[in-house]
Coordinates of C-alpha atoms in Angstrom, one line a residue:
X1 CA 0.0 0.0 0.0
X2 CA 2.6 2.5 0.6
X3 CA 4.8 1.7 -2.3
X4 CA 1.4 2.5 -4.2
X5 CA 1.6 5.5 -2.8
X6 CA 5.2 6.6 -3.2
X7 CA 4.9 5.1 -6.9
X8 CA 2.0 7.1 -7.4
X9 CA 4.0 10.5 -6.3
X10 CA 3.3 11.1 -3.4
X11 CA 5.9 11.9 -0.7
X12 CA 6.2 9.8 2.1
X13 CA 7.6 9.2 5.2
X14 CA 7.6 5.5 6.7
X15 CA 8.2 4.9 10.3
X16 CA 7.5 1.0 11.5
X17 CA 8.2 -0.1 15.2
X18 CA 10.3 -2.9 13.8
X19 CA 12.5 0.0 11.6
X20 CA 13.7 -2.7 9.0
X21 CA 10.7 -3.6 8.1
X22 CA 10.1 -0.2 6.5
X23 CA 13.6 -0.5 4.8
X24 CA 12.7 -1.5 1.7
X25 CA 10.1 1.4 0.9
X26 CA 13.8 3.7 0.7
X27 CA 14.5 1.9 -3.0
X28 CA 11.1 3.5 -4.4
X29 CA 11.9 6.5 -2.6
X30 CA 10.8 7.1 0.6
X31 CA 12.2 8.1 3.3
X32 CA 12.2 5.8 6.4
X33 CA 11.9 7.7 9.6
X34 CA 14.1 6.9 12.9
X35 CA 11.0 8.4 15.4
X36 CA 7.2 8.1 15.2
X37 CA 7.5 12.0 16.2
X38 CA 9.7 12.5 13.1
X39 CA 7.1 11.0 10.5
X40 CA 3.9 12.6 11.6
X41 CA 5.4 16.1 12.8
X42 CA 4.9 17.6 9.3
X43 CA 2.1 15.5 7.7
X44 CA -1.0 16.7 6.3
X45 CA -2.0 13.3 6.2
X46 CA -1.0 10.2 8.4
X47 CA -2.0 6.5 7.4
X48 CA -1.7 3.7 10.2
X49 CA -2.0 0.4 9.2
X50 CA -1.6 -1.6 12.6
X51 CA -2.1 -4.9 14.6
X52 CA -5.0 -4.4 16.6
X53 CA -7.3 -1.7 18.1
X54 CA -5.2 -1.3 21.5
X55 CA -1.7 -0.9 19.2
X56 CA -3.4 1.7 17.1
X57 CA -4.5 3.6 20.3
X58 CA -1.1 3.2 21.7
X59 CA 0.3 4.4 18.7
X60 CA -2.0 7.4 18.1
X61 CA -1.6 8.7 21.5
X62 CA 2.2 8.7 21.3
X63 CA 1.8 10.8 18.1
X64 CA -1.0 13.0 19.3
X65 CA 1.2 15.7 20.8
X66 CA 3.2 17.1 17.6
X67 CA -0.2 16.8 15.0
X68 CA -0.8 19.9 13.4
X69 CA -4.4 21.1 13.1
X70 CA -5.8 20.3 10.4
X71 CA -4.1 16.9 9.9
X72 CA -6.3 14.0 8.7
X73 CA -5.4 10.6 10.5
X74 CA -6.8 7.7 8.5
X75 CA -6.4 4.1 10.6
X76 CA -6.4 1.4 8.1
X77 CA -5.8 -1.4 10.7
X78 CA -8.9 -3.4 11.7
X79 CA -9.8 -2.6 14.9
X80 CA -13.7 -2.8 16.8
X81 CA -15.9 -0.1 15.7
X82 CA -15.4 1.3 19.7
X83 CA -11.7 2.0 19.3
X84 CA -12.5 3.8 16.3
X85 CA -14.6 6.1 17.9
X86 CA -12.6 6.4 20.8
X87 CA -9.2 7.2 18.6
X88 CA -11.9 10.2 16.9
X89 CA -12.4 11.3 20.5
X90 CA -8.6 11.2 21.5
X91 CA -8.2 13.5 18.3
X92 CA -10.9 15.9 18.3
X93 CA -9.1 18.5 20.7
X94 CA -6.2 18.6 18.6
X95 CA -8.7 19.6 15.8
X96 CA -7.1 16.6 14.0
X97 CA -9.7 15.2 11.4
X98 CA -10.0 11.0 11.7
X99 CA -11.5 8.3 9.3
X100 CA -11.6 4.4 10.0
X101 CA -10.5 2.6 7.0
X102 CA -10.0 -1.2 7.0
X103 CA -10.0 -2.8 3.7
X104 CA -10.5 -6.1 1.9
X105 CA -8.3 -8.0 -0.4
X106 CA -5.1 -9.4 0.7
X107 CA -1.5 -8.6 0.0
X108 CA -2.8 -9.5 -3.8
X109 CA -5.0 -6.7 -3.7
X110 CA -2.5 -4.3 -1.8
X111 CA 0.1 -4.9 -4.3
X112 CA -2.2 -4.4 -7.2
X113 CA -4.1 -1.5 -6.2
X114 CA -7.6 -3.1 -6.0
X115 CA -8.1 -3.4 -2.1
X116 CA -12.1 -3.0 -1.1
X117 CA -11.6 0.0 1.1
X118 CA -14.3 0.2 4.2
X119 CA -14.6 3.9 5.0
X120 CA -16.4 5.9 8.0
X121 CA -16.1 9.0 8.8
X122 CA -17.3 12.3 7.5
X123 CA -18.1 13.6 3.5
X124 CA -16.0 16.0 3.8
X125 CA -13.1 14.0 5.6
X126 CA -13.9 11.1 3.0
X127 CA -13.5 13.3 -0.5
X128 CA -10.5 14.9 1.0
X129 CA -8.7 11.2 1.6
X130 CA -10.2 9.7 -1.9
X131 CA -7.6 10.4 -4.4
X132 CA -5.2 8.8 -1.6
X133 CA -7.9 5.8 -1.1
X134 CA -8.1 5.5 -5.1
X135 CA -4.3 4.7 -5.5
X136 CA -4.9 2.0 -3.7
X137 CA -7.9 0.6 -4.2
X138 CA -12.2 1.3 -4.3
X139 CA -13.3 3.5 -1.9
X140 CA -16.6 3.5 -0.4
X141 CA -18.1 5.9 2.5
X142 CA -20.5 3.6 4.5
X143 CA -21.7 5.7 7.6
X144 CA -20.0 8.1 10.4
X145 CA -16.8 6.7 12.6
X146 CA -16.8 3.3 13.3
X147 CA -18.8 2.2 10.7
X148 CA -15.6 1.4 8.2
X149 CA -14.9 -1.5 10.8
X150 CA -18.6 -2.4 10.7
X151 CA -18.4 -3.0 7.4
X152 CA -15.2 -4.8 7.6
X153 CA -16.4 -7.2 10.2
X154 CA -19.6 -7.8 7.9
X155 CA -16.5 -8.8 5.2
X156 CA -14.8 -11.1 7.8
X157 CA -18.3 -12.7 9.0
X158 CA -18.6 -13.2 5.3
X159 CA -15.8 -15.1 4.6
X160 CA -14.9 -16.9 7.8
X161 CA -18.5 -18.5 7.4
X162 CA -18.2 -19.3 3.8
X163 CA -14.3 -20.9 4.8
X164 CA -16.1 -23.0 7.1
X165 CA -18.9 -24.2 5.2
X166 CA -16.2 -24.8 2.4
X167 CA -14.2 -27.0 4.7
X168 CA -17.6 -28.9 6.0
X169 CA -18.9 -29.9 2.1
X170 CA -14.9 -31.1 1.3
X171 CA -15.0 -33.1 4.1
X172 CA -18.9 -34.3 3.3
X173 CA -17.6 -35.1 0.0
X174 CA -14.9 -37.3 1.3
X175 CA -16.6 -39.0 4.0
X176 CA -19.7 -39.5 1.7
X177 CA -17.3 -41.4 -1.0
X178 CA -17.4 -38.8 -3.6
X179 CA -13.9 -37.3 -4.9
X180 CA -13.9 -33.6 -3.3
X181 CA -12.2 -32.5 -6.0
X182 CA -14.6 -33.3 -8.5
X183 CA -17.0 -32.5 -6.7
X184 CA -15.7 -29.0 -6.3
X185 CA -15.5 -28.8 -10.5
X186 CA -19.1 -30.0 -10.4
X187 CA -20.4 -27.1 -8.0
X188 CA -18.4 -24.3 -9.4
X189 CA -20.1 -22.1 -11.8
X190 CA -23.1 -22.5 -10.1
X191 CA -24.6 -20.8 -7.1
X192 CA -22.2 -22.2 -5.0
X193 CA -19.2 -20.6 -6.6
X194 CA -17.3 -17.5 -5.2
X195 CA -14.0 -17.0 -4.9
X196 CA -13.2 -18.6 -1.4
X197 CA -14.9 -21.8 -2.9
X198 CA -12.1 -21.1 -5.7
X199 CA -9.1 -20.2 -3.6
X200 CA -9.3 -22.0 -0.3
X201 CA -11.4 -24.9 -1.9
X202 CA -7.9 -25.5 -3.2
X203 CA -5.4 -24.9 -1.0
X204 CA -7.8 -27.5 1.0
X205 CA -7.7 -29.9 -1.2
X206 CA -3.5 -29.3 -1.8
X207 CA -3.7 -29.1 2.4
X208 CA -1.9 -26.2 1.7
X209 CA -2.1 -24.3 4.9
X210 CA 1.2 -21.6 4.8
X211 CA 0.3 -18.5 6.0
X212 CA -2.2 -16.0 3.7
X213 CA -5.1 -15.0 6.1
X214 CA -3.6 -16.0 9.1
X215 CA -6.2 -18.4 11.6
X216 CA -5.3 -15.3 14.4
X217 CA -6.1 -12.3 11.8
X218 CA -9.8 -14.3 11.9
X219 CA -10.0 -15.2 15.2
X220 CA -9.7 -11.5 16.3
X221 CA -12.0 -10.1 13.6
X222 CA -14.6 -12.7 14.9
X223 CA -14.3 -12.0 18.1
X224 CA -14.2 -8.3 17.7
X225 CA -18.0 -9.6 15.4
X226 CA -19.4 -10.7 18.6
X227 CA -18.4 -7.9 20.5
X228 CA -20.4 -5.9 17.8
X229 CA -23.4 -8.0 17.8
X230 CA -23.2 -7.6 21.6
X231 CA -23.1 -3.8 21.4
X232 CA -25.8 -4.1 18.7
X233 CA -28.2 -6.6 21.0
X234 CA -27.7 -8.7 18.1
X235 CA -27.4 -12.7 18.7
X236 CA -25.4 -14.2 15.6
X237 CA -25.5 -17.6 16.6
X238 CA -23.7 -19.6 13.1
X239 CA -20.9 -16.9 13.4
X240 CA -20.5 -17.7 16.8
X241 CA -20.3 -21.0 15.9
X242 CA -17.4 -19.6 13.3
X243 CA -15.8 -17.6 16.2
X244 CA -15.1 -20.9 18.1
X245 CA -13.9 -23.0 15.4
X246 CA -10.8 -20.2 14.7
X247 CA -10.5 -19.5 18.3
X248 CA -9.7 -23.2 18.9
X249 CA -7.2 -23.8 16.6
X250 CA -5.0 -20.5 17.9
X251 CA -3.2 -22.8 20.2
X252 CA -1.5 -25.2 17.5
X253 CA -2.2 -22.8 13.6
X254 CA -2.3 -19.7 14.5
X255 CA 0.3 -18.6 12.0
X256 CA -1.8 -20.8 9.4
X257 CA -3.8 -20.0 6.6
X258 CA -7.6 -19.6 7.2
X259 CA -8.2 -22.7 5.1
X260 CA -6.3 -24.6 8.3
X261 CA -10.1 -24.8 9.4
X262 CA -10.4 -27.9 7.5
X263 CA -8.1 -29.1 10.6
X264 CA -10.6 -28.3 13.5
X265 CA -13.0 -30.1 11.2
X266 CA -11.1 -33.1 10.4
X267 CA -10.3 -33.5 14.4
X268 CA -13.9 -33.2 15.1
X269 CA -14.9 -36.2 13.0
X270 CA -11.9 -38.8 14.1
X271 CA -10.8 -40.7 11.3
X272 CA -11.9 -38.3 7.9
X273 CA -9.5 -36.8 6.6
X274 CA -9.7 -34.7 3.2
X275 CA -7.5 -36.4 0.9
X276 CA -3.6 -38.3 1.5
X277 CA -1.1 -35.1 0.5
X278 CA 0.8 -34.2 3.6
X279 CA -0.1 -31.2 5.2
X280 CA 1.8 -27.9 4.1
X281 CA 2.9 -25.1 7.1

């Protein structure tokens, strides 16, 4: 996303808590900064892009104190729609202006410039950020702060479900004597097809579990869903469902792929297993 950005001519200053991993964004010409203080000090605009809510808080309150008026902080990470207001709150006496942005669409879509971006905030904020959003990717307002990680939970409830229920009809397929794979061939195209059925219907069948979505990015965003639904007086009860099938397997695959669901599935039902490949970490 930032090498978008720089590409796109746009000066910019990196700063990363880990300093090398910013390193290689000094090639395509930006400059890396030593201090968080040093890269926000003179920015119209500041982009975080963060672990979780409570890092982004930590984060934003270190910077805080040398933001000009007037700057806009955008917080990419994907965070619960709480910390997002509360990050608008820590900013408003500053005057510093504040949009929640998480997006959709994987390092593939980062690198290519066609990320989903989840935006809340206000008009004004939004239009001022969207030639910014557009180097990256598609750009949508959906409601005031907060409701950018609404809308990316809604995403994440999405496709952790549909992960699941892939998993489930592979392993229905198997233990039912039909050959998964063709099976999946038989289904796509139809109303079943989408592109998790696509992408993670085959790195299931290849037990191909290195890390792409991580099982940990899901099992926060799900729990972060339930703490929504719980705000909202909503009861969710197949994403909850979801939410314990990732939390379990944090112990042993948290550093796997998403598709490592297939796993808590497979040691649910002793003895079915998709396939004979050996599994891939």
């Amino acid at each position: 996303m930032a090498g978008r950005l720089v590409k796109a001519g746009y000066p910019l200053v990196a700063w990363n808590r880990t300093r090398e991993k910013a390193l290689p964004l000094e090639p395509l010409g930006a400059e890396v900064a030593s201090t968080l203080d040093e890269a926000v000090k003179s920015a119209d605009m500041v982009i975080t892009m963060l672990e979780a809510g409570p890092v982004v808080e930590s984060v934003v309150q270190s910077m805080s104190p040398v933001l000009r008026e007037g700057t806009l902080l955008i917080d990419m990470s994907s965070t619960k729609q709480s910390e997002a207001r509360e990050i608008r709150q820590m900013l408003e006496p500053r005057r510093v202006a504040f949009l929640d942005a998480p997006v959709s669409g994987g390092v593939v879509g980062a690198e290519a410039g066609t990320l989903a971006i989840m935006v809340g905030g206000t008009e004004k904020d939004f239009q001022r950020a969207r030639p910014v959003f557009e180097v990256m990717g598609r750009p949508t307002l959906v409601g005031p702060t907060g409701s950018g990680q609404i809308a990316k939970l809604c995403n994440q409830l999405i496709v952790g479900g549909t992960v699941a229920i892939v998993a489930e009809a592979m392993l229905l397929a198997q233990a039912g004597g039909a050959d998964p794979e063709a099976m999946r061939r038989a289904i796509r195209g139809g109303f079943a097809e989408s592109r998790i059925l696509e992408l993670h219907g085959q790195r299931m069948l290849d037990r191909n579990f290195k890390p792409g979505g991580q099982i940990k990015s899901q099992a926060k965003d799900h729990a972060n869903i339930m703490a929504a639904a719980q705000d909202a007086h909503l009861q969710l009860p197949l994403t909850a469902l979801v939410s314990d099938l990732f939390s379990g397997l944090l112990t042993d695959h948290a550093e796997a792929d998403q598709a490592a669901a297939l796993l808590a599935l497979e040691k649910l039902n002793e003895g079915i297993r998709l396939g004979t490949r050996p599994d891939q970490f």
